CSV table of C-alpha atoms in Angstrom, one decimal:
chain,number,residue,atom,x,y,z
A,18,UNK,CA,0.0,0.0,0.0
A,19,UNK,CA,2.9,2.3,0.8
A,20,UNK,CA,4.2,1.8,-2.8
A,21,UNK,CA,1.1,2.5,-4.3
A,22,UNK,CA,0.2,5.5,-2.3
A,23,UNK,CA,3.7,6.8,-3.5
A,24,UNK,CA,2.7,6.1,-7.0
A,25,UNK,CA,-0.4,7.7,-6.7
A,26,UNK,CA,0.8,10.6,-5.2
A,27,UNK,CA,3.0,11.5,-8.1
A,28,UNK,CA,0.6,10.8,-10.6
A,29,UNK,CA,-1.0,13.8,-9.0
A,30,UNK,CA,2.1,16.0,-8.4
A,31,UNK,CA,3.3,15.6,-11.7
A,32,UNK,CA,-0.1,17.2,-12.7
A,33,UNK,CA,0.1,19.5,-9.7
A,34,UNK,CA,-3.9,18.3,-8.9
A,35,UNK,CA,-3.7,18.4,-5.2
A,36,UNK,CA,-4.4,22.2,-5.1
A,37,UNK,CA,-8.1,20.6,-6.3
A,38,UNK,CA,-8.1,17.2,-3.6
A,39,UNK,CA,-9.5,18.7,-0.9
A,40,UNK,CA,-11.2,16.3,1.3
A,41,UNK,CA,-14.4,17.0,0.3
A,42,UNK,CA,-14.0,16.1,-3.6
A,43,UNK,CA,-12.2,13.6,-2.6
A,44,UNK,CA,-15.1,12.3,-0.7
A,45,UNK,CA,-17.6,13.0,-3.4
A,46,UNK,CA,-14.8,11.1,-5.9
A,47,UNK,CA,-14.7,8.1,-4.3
A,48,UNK,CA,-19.1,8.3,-3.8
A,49,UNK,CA,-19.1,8.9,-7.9
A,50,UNK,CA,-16.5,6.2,-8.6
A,51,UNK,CA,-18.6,3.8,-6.5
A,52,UNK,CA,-21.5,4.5,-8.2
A,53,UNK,CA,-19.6,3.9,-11.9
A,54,UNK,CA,-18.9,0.3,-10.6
A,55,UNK,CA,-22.3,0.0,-9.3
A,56,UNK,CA,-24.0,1.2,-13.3
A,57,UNK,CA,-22.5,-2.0,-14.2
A,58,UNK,CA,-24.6,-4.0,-12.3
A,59,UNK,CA,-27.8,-2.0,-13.1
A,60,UNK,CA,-30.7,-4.4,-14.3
A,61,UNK,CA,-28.5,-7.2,-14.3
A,62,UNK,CA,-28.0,-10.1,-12.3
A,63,UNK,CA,-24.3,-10.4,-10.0
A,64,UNK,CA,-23.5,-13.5,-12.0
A,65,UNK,CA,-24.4,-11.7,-15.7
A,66,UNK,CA,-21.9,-8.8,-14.5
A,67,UNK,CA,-19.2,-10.8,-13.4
A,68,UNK,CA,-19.5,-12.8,-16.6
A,69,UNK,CA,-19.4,-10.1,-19.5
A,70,UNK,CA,-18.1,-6.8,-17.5
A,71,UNK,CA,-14.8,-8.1,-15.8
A,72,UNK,CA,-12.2,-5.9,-17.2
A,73,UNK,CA,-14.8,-3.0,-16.5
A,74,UNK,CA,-15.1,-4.0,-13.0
A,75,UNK,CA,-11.2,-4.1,-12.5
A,76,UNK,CA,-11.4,-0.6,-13.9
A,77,UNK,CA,-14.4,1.0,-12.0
A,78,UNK,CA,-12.9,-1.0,-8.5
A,79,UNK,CA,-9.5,0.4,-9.7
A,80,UNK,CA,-11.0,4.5,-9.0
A,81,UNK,CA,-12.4,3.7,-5.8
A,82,UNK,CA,-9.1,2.7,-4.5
A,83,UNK,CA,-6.9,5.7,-6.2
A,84,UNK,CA,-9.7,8.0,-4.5
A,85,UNK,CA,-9.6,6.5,-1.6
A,86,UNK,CA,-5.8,6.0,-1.5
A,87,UNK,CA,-5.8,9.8,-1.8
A,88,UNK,CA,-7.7,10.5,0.7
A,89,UNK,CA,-6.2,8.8,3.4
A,90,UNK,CA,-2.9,10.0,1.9
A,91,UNK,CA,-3.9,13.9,2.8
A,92,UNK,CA,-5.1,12.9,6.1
A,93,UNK,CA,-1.9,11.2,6.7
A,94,UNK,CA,-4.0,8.1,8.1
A,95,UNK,CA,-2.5,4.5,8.4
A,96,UNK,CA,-4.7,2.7,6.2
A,97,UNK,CA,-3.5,-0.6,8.5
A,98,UNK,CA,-4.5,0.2,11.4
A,99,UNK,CA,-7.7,1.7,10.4
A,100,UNK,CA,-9.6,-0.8,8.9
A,101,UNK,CA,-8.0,-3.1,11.9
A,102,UNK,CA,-9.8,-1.2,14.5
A,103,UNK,CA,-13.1,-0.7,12.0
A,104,UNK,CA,-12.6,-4.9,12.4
A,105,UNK,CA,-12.8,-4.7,15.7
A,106,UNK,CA,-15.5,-2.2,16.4
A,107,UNK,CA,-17.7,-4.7,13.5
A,108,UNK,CA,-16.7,-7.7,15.8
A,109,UNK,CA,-18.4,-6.1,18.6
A,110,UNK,CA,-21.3,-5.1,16.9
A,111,UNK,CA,-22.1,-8.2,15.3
A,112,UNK,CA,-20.8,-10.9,17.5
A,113,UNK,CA,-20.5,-14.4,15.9
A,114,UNK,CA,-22.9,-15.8,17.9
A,115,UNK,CA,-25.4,-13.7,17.3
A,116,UNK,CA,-24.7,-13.4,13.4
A,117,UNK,CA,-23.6,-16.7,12.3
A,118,UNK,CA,-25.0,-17.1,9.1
A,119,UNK,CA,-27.9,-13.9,9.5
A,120,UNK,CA,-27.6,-10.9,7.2
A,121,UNK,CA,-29.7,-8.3,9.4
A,122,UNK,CA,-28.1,-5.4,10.6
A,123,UNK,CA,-26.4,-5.3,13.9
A,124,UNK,CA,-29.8,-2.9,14.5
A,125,UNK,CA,-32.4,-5.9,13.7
A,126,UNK,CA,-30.2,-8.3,15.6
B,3,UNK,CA,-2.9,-6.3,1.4
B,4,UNK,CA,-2.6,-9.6,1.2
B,5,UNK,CA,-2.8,-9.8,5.3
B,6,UNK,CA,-5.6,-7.5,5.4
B,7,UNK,CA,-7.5,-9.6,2.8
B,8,UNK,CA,-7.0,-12.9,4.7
B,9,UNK,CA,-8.1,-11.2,7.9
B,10,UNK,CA,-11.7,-9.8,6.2
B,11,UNK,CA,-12.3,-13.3,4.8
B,12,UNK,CA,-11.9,-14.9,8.1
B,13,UNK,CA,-13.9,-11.8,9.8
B,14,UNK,CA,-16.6,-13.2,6.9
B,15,UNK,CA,-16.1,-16.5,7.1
B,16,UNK,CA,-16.7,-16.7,11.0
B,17,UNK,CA,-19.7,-15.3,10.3
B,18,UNK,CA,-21.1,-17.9,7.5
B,19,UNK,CA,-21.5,-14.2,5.4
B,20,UNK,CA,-20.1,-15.3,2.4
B,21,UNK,CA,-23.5,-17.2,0.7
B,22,UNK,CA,-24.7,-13.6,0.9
B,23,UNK,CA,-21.8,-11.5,-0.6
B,24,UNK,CA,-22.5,-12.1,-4.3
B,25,UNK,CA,-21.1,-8.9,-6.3
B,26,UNK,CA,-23.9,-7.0,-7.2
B,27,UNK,CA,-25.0,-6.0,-3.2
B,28,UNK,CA,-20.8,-5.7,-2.3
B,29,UNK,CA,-21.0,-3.1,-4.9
B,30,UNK,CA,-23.8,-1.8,-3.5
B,31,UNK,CA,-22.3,-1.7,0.0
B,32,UNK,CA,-19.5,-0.1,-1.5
B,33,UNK,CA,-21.6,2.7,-2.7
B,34,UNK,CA,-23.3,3.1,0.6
B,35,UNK,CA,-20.1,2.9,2.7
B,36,UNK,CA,-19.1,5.8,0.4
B,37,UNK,CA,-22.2,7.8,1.0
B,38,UNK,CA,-21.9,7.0,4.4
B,39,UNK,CA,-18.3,9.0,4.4
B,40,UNK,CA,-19.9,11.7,2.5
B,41,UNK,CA,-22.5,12.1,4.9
B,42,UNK,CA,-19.4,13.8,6.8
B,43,UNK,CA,-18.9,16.6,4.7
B,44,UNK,CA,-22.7,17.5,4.0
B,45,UNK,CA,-23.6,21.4,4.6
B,46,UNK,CA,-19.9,21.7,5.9
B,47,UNK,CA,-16.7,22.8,4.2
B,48,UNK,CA,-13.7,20.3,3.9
B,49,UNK,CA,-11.8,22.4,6.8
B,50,UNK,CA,-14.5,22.0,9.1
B,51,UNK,CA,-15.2,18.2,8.8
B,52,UNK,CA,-11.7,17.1,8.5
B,53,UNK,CA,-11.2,18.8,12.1
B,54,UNK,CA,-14.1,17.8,13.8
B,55,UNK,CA,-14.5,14.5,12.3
B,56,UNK,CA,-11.8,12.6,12.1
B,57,UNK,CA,-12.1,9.3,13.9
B,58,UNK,CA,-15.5,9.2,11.9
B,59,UNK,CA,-13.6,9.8,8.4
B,60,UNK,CA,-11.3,7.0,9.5
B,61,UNK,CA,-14.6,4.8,9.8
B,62,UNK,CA,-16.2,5.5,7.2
B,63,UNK,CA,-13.1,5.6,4.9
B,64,UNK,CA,-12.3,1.8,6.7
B,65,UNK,CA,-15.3,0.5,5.4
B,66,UNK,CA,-15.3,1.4,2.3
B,67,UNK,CA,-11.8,-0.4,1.9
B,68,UNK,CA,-13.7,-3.0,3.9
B,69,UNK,CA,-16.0,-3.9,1.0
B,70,UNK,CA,-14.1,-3.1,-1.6
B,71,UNK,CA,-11.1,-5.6,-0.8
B,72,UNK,CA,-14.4,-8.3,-0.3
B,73,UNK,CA,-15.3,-7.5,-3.7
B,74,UNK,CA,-11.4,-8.1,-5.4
B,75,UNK,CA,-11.6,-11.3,-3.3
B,76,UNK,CA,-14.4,-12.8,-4.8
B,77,UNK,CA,-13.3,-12.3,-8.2
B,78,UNK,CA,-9.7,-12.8,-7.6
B,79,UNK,CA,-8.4,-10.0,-8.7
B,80,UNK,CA,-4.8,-8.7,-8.4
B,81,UNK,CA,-5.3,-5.2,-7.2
B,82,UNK,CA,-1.9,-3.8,-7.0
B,83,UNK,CA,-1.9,-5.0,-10.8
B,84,UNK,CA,-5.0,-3.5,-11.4
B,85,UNK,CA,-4.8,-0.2,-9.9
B,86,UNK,CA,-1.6,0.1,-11.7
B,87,UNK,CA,-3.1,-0.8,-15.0
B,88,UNK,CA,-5.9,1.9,-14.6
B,89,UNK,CA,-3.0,4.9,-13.4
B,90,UNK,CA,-1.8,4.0,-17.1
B,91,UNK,CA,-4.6,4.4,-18.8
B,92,UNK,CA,-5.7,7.3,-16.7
B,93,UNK,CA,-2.5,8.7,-17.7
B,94,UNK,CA,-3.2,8.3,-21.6
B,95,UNK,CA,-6.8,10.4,-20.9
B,96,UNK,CA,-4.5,13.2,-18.9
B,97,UNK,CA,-0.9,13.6,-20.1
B,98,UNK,CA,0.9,16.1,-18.3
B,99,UNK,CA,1.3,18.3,-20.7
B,100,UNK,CA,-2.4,19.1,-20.8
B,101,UNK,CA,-3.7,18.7,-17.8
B,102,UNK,CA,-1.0,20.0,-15.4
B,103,UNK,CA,-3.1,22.5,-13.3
B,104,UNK,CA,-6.1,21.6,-14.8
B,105,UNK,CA,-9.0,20.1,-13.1
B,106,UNK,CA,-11.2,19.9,-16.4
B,107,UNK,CA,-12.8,16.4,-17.6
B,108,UNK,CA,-10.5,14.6,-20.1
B,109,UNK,CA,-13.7,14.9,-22.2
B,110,UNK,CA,-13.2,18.8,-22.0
B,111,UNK,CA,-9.3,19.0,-22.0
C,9,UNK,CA,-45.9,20.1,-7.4
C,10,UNK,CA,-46.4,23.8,-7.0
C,11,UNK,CA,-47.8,23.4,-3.8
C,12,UNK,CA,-45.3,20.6,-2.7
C,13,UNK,CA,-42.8,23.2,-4.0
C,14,UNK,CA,-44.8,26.2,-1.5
C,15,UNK,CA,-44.8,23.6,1.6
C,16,UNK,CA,-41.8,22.7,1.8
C,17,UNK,CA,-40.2,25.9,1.3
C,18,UNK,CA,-42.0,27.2,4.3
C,19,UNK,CA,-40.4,24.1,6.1
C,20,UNK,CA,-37.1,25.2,5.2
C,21,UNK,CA,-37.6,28.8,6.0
C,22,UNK,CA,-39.3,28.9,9.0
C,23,UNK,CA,-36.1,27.5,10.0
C,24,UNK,CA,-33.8,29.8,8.5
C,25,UNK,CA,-32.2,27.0,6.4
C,26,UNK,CA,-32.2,28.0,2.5
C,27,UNK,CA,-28.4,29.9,3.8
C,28,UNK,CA,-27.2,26.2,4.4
C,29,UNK,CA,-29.0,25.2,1.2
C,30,UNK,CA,-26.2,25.8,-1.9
C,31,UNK,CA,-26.6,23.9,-5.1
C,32,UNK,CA,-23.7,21.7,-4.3
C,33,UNK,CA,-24.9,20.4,-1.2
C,34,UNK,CA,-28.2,20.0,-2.1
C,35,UNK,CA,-26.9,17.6,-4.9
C,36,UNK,CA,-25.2,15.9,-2.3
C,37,UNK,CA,-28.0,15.1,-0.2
C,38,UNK,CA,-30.1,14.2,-3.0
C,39,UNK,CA,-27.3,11.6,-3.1
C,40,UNK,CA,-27.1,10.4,0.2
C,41,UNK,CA,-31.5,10.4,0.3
C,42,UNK,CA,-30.6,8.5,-2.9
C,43,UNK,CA,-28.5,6.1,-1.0
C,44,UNK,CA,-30.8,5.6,2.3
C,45,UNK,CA,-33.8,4.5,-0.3
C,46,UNK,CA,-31.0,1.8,-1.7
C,47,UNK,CA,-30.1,0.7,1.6
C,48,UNK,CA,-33.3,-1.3,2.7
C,49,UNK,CA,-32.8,-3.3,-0.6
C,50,UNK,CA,-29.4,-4.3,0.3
C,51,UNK,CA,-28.7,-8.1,1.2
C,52,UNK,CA,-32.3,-8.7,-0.1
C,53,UNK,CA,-34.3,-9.4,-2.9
C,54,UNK,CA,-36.6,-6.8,-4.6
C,55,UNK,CA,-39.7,-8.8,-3.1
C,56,UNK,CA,-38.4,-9.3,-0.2
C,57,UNK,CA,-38.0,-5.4,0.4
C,58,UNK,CA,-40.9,-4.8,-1.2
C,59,UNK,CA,-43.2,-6.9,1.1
C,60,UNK,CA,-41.2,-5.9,4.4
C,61,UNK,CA,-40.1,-2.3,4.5
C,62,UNK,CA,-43.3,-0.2,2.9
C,63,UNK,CA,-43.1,2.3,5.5
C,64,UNK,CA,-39.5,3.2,5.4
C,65,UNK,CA,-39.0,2.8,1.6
C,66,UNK,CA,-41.9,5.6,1.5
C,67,UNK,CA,-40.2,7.7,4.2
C,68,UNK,CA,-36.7,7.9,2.4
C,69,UNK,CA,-38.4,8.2,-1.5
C,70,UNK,CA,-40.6,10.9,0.5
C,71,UNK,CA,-37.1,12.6,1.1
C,72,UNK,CA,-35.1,12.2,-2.4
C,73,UNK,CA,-38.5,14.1,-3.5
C,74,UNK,CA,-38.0,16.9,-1.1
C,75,UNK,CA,-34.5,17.5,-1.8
C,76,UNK,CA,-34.8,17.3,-5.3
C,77,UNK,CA,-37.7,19.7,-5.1
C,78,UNK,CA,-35.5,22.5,-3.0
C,79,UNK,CA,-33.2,22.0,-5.9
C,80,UNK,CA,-35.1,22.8,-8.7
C,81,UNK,CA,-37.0,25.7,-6.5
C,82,UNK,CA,-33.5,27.0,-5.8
C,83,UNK,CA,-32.6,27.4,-9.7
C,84,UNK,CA,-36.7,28.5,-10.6
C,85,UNK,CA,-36.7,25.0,-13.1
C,86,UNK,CA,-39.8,24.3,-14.3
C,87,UNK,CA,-39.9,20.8,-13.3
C,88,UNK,CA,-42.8,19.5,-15.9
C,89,UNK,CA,-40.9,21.0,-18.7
C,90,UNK,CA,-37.9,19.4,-17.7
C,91,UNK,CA,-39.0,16.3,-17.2
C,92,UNK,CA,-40.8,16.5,-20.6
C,93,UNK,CA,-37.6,17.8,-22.3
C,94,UNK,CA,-35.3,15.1,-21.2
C,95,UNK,CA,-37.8,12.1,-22.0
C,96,UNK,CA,-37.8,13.9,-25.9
C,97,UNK,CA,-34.4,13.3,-25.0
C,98,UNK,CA,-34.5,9.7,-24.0
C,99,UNK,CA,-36.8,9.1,-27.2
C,100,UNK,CA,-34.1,9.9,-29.7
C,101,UNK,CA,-31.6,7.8,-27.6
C,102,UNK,CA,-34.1,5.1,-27.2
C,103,UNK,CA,-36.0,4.6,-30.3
C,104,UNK,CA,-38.9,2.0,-29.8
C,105,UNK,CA,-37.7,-0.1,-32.6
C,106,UNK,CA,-34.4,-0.9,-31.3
C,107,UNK,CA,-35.1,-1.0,-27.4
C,108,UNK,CA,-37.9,-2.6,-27.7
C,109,UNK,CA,-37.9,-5.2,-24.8
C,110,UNK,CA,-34.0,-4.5,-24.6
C,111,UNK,CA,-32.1,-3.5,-21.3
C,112,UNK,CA,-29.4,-2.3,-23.3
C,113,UNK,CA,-27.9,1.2,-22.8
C,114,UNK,CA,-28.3,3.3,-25.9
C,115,UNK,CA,-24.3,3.0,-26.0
C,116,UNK,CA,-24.6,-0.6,-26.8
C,117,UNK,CA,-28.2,-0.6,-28.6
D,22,UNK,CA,-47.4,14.4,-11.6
D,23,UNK,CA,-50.3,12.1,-12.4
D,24,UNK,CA,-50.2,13.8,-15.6
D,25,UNK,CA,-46.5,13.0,-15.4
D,26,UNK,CA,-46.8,9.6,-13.9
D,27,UNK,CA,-48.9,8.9,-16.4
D,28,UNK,CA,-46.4,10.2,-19.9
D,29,UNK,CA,-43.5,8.3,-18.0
D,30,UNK,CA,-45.5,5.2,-17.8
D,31,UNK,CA,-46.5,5.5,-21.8
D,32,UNK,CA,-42.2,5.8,-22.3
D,33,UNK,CA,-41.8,2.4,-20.9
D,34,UNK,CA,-44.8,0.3,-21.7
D,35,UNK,CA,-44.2,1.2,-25.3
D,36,UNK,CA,-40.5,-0.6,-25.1
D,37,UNK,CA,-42.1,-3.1,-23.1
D,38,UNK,CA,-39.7,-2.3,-20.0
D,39,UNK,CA,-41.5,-2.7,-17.0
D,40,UNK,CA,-40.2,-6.1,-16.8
D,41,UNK,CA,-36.9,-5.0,-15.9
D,42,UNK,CA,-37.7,-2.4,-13.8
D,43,UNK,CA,-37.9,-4.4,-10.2
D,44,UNK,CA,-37.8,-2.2,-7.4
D,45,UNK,CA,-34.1,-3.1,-6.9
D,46,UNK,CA,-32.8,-1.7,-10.2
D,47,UNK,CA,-34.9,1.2,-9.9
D,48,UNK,CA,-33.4,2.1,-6.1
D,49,UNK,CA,-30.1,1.6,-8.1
D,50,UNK,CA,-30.4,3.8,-11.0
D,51,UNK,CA,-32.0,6.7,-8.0
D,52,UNK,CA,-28.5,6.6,-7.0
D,53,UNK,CA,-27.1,6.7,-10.1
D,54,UNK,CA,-28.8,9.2,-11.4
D,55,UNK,CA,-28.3,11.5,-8.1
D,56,UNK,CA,-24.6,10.9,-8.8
D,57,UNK,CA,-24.5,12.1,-12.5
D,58,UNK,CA,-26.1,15.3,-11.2
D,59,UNK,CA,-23.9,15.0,-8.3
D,60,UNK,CA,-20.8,14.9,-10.4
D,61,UNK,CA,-21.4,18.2,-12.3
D,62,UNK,CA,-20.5,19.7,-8.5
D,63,UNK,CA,-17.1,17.5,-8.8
D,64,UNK,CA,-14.1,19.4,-8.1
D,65,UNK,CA,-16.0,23.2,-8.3
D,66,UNK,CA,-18.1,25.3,-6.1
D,67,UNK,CA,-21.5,25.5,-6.7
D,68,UNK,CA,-21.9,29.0,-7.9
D,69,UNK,CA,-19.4,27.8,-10.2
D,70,UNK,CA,-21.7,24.8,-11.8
D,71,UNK,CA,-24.7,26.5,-11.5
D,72,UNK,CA,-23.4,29.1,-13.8
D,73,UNK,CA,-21.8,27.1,-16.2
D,74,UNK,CA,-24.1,23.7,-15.9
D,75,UNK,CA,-27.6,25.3,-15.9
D,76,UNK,CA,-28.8,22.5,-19.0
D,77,UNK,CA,-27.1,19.6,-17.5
D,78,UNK,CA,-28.6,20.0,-14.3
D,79,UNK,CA,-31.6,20.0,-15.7
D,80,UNK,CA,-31.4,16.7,-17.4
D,81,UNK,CA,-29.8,14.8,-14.9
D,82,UNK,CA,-32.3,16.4,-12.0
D,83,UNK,CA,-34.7,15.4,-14.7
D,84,UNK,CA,-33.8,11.7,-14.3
D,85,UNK,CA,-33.3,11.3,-10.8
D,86,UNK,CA,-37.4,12.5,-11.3
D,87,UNK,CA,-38.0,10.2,-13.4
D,88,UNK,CA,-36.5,7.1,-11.9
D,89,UNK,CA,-38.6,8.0,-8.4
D,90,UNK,CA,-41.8,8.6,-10.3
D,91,UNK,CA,-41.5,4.9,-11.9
D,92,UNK,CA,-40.7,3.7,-8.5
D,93,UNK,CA,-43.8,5.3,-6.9
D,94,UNK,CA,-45.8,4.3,-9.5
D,95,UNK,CA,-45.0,0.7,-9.7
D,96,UNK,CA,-45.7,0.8,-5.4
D,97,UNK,CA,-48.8,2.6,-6.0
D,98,UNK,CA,-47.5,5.0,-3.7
D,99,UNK,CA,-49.5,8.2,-3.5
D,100,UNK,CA,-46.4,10.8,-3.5
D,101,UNK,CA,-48.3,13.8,-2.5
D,102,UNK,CA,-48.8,12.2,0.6
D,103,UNK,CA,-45.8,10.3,1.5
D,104,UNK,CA,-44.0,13.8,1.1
D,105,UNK,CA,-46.8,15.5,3.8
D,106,UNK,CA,-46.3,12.8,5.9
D,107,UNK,CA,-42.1,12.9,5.6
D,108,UNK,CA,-42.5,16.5,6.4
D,109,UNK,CA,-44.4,16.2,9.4
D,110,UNK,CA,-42.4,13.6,10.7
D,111,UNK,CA,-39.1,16.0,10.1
D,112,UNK,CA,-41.2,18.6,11.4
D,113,UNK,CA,-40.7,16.4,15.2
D,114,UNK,CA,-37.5,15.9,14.7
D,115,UNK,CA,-36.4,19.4,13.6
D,116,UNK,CA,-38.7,21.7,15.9
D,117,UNK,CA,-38.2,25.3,14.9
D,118,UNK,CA,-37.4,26.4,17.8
D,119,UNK,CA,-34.4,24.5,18.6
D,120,UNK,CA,-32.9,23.9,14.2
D,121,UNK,CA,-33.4,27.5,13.2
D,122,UNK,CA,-30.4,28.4,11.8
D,123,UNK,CA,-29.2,25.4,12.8
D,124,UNK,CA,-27.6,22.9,10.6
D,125,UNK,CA,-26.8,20.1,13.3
D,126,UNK,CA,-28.7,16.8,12.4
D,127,UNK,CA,-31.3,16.0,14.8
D,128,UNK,CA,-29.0,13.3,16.5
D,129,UNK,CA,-26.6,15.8,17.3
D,130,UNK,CA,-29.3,19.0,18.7
């Protein structure tokens, strides 16, 4: 991750773009690049997408990463440990017991 | 990556969650996840959230990684390789020579 | 609509709220409304969300209308005529021959 | 919008769509929709887009419409109602009193 973040950080130098990544855009960038992975599912079935759009989905799941690489990269956040402690904060909100094998929401639970 | 990936799947696996992760609703949690961070900037300017908010950005931001390595699991996909592959072509669309400054659409450059 | 339009602008400005209401951010929450509607169909089947969540899938359609309606009050659109204009629109990308029983995008028709 | 309702209705029977559009899909394209007209705000300020964009906010407000009118109309949902009733309910949890020129959610008042 630390290589790519480097990567994608002078992909944006080089194009001096970070005078546009505020966090905000950033935000709405990764929301939008979400969505273009989503339109390939629209009216279709999971299987009929995975089977005819998979260099499309690389592509589309590609953006949401660079955006969201980019945002973690202004806020200076480890990515790591992060999602670790989002882990552990989903453990306790849906503890196995309770959620083996049930899709509700820690909510309905 | 590779040791975050194996910790999501077993997060998923202890939880039987897997029989409901087919594509089309990861992308859609994707897209949610991502609204979800938005949600953080709404009616407020970047300054303001990013100084108030910031263990929620974290959170939100997590999650979104969250799905989105689920998705690259299921379909096995490489995503260094990938992510890489779409910086070149994103760099084809906005060679530096036009787009150095300039936050315009490649569709407007 | 007009009086949709007349009701809920009191709403918004008995509460002093049209200074918090840009373009940008109304966009935004049309998003995120966007997203909360999505939400009660993820994990699920149509039917299944359908049959169990009337209420709530009323509630947050209720509230994609409202913000969508402070938009278009905000920029004095003529909401019928736009509507009408972009399903002319639609027609020409969309001819009945062609997409006739077809889920194609016109970019594949 | 019966009149509407009713034109929109006439646009998809005559391609013979309403077989497609499940609830599901339609949630789906809500979003994407609210994200095209979403993404004209990418990157700019809103006086900036409102000045500039004035035609393509129209047509892609015009489809988020459109996509939430089909999705009343195959609920059977009355919408002038739904919208009263959304508005009373934010009317409880936005009291004028304490939101007036206030933009804290409700969970945070």
């Amino acid at each position: 991750m630390d290589e790519l973040e480097k990567i994608i950080n002078e992909f944006r130098d080089e194009r001096d773009w970070r005078q546009f990544h505020n966090e905000k855009d950033l935000a709405i960038s990764i929301s939008l690049e979400a969505s273009e992975l989503l339109e390939l599912f629209q009216w279709k079935s999971s299987e009929e997408t995975v089977q005819t759009k998979r260099s499309e989905i690389e592509d589309e799941l590609a953006d949401v990463f660079i955006y969201s690489i980019m945002l973690y990269s202004n806020l200076n956040l480890n990515i790591e440990e992060i999602i670790l402690n989002k882990l552990k904060k989903n453990n306790e909100k849906y503890p196995i017991g309770k959620s083996k094998g049930n899709k509700q929401k820690y909510t309905e639970l």
